[in-house]
XYZ file of N, CA and C in Angstrom:
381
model
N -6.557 14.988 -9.226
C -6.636 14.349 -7.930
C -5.350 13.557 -7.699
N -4.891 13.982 -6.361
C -3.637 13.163 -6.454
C -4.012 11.892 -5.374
N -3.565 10.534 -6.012
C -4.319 9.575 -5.499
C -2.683 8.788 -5.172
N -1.672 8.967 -5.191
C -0.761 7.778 -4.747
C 0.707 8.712 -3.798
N 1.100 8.172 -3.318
C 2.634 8.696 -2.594
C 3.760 7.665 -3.251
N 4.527 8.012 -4.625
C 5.424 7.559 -4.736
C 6.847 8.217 -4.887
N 7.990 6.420 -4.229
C 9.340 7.457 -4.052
C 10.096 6.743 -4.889
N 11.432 6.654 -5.147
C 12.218 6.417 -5.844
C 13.278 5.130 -4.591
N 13.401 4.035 -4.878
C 14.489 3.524 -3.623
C 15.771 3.213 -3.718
N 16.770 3.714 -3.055
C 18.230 3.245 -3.497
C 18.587 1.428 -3.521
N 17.461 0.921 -2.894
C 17.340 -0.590 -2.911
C 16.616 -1.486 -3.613
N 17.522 -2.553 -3.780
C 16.937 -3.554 -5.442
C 15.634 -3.797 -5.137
N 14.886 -4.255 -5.579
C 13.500 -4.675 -5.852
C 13.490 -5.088 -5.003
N 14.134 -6.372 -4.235
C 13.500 -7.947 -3.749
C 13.775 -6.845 -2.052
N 15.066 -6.383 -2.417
C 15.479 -5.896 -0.529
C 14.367 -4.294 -0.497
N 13.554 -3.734 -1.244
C 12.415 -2.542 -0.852
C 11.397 -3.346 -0.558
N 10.677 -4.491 -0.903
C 10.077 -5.217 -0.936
C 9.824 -6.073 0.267
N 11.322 -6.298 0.629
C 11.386 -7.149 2.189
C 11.326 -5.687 3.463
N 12.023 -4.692 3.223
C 12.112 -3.633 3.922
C 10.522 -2.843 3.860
N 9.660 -2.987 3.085
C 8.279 -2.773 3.208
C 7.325 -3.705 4.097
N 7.669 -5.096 3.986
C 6.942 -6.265 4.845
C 7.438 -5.994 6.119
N 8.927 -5.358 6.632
C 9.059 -5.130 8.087
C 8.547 -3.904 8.491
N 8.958 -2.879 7.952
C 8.055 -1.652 8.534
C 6.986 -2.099 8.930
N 5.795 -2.232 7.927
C 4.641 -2.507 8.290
C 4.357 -3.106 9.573
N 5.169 -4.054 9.837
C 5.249 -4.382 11.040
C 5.347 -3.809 12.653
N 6.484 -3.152 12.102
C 6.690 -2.409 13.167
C 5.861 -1.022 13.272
N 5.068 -0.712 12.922
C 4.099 0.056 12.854
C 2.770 -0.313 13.210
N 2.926 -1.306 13.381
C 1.036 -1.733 13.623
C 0.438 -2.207 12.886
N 0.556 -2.670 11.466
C -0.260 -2.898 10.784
C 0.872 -4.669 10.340
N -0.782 -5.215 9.797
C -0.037 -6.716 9.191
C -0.077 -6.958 7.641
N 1.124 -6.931 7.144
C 0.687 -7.938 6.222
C -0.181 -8.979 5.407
N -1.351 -8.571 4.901
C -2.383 -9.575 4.416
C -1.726 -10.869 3.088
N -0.996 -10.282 2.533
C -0.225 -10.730 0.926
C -0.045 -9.976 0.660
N 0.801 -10.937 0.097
C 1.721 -9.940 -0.873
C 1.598 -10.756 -2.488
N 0.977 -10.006 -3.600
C 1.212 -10.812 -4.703
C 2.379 -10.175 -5.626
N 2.868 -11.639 -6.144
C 3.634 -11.344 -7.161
C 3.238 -11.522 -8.368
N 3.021 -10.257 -9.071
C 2.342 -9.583 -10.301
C 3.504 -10.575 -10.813
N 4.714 -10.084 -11.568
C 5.543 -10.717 -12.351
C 5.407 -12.303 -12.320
N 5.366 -13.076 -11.486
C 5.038 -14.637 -11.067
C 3.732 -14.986 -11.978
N 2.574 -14.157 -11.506
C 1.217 -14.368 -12.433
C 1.259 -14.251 -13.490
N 1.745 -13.325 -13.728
C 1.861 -13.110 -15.529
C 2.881 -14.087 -16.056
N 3.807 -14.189 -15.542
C 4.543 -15.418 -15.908
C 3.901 -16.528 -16.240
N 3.041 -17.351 -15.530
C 2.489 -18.287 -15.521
C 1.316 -18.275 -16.335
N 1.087 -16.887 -17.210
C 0.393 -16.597 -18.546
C 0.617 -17.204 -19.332
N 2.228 -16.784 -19.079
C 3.047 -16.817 -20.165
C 3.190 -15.294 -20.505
N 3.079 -14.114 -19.731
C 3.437 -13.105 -20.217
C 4.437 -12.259 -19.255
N 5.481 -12.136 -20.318
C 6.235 -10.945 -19.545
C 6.542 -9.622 -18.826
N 6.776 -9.922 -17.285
C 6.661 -8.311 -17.290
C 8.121 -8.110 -16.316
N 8.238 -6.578 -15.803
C 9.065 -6.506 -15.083
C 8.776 -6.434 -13.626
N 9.442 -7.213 -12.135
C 9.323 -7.010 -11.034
C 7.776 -6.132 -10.733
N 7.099 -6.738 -10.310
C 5.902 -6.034 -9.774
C 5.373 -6.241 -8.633
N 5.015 -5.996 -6.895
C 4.458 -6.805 -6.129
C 3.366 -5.942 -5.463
N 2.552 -6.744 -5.030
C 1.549 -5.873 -4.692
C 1.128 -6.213 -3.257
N 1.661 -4.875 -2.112
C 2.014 -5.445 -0.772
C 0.017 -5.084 -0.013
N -0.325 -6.242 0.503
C -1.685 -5.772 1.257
C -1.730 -5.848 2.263
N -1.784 -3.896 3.119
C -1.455 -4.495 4.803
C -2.766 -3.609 5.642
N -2.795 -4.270 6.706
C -4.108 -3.830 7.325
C -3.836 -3.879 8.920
N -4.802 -2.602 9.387
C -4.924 -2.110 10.686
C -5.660 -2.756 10.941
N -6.808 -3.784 12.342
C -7.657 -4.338 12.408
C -8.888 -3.159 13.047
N -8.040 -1.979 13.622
C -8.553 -1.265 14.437
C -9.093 -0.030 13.276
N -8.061 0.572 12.697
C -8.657 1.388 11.935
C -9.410 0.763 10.353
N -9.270 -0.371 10.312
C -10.043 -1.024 9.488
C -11.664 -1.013 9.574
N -11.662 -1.545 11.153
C -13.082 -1.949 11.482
C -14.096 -0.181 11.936
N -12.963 0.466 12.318
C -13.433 1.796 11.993
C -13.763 2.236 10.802
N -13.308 2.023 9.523
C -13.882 2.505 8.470
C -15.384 1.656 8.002
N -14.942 0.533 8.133
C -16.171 -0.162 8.024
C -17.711 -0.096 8.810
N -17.312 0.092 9.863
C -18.238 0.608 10.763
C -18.917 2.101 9.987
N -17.945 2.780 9.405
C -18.268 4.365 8.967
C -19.113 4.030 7.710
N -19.047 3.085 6.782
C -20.182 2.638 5.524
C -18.875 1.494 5.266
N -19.710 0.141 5.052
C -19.235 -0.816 4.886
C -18.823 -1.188 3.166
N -19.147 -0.311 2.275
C -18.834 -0.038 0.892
C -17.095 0.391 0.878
N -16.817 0.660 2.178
C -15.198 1.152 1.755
C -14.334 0.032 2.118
N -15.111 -1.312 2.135
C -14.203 -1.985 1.724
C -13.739 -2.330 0.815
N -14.219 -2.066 -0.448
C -13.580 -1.858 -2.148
C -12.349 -1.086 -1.825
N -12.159 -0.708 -1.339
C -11.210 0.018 -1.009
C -10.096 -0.461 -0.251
N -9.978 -1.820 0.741
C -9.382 -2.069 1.280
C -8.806 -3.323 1.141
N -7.866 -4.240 1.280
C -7.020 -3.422 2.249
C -6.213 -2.193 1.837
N -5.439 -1.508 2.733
C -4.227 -0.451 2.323
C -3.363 -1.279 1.000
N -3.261 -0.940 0.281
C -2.162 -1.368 -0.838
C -0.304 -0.428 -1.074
N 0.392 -1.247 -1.029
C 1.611 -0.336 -1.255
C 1.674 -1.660 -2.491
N 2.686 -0.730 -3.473
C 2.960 -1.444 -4.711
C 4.573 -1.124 -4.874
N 5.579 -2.040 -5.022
C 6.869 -2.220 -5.197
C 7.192 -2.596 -6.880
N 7.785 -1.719 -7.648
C 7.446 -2.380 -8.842
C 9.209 -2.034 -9.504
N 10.104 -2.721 -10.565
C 10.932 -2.246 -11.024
C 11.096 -1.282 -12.253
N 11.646 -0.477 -12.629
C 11.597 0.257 -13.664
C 13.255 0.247 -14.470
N 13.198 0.599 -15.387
C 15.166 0.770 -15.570
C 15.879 1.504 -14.875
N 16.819 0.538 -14.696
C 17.352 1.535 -13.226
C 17.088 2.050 -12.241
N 16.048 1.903 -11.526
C 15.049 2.125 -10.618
C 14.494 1.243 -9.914
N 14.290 1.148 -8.923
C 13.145 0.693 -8.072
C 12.097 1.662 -7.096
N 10.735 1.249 -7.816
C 9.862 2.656 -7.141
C 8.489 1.822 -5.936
N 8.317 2.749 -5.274
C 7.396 2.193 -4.102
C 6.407 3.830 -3.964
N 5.078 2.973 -4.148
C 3.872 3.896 -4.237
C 2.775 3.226 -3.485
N 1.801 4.050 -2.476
C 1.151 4.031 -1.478
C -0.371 4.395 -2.424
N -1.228 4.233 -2.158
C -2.482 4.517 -2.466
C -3.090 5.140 -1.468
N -3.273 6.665 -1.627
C -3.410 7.524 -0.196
C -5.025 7.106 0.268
N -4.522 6.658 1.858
C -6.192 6.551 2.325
C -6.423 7.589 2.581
N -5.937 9.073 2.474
C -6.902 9.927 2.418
C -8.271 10.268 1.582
N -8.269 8.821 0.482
C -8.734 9.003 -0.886
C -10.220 8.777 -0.047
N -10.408 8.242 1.124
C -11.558 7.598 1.549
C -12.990 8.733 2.082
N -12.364 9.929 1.939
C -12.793 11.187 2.763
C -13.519 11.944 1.335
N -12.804 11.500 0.100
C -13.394 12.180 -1.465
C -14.384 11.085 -1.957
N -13.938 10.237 -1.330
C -15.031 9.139 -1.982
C -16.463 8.307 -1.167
N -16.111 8.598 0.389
C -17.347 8.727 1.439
C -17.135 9.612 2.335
N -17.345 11.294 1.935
C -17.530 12.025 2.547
C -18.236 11.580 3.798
N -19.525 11.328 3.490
C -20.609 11.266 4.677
C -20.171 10.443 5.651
N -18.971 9.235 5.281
C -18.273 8.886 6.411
C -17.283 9.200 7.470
N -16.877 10.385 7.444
C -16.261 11.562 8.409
C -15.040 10.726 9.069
N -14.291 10.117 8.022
C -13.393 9.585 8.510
C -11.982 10.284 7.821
N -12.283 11.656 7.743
C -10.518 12.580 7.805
C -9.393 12.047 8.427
N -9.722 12.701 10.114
C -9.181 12.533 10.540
C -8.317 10.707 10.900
N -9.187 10.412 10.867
C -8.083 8.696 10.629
C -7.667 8.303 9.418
N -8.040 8.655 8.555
C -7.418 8.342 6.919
C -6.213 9.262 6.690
N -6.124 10.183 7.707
C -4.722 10.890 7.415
C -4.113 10.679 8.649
N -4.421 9.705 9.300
C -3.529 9.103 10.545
C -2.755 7.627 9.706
N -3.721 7.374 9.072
C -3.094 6.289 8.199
C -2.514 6.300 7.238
N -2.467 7.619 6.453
C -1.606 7.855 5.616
C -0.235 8.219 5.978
N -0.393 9.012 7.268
C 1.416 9.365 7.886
C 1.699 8.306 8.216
N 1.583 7.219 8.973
C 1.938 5.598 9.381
C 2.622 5.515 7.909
N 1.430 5.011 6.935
C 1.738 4.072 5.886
C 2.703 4.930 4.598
N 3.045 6.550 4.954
C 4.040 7.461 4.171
C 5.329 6.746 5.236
N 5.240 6.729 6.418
C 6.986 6.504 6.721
C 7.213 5.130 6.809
N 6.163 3.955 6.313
C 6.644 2.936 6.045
C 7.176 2.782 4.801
N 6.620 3.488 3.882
C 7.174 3.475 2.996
C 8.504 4.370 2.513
N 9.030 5.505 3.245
C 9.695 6.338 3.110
C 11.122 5.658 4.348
N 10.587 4.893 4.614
C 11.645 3.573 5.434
C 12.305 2.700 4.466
N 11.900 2.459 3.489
C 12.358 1.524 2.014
C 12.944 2.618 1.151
N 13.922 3.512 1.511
C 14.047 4.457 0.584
C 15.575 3.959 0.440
């Protein structure tokens, strides 16, 4: 099952990261938080590398899924994840098409792959 859309970005961590919080924007959808994985674990006391975890949401196609069985909000919000690797910086989407394998009976295809092309060229905007 392929469950994520990830790309590779020619841009450092902090600037895919800021270039993910504007797309979103300009697309329709907001920003809920953004956590910084690396910050938390820090404050463990454990080390990691660059991690953030971006949470952005449609109010419209939100309340549409919810309306469709209110269980898919485990599922929500949309998550994009910005994380560093060596030499790399990678950005991966969690496909809401996933919502159609996991509440069929909620017949929400067709908008979970309206939200996946949105939330593929926001992220394919941070490249």
């Amino acid at each position: 099952m392929n469950f994520a859309y990830t790309i590779t970005s020619s841009k450092s961590f902090n600037d895919a990261t800021r270039a993910i919080e504007q797309a979103v924007a300009v697309n329709g959808f907001r920003v809920l938080h953004t956590h910084d994985v690396q910050q938390t674990f820090a404050e463990k006391g454990v080390a990691r590398e660059p991690y953030k975890i971006v949470e952005v949401c449609n109010v419209k196609y939100a309340s549409q899924a919810l309306n469709a069985d209110p269980l898919i909000g485990l599922m929500m919000p949309c998550k994009i994840v910005v994380f560093a690797e060596p030499g790399a910086t990678k950005i991966s989407l969690l496909l809401p098409s996933l919502l159609s394998e996991f509440f069929p009976h909620a017949n929400l295809g067709a908008m979970a792959r309206e939200v996946e092309t949105i939330l593929r060229a926001v992220v394919d905007s941070a490249k």
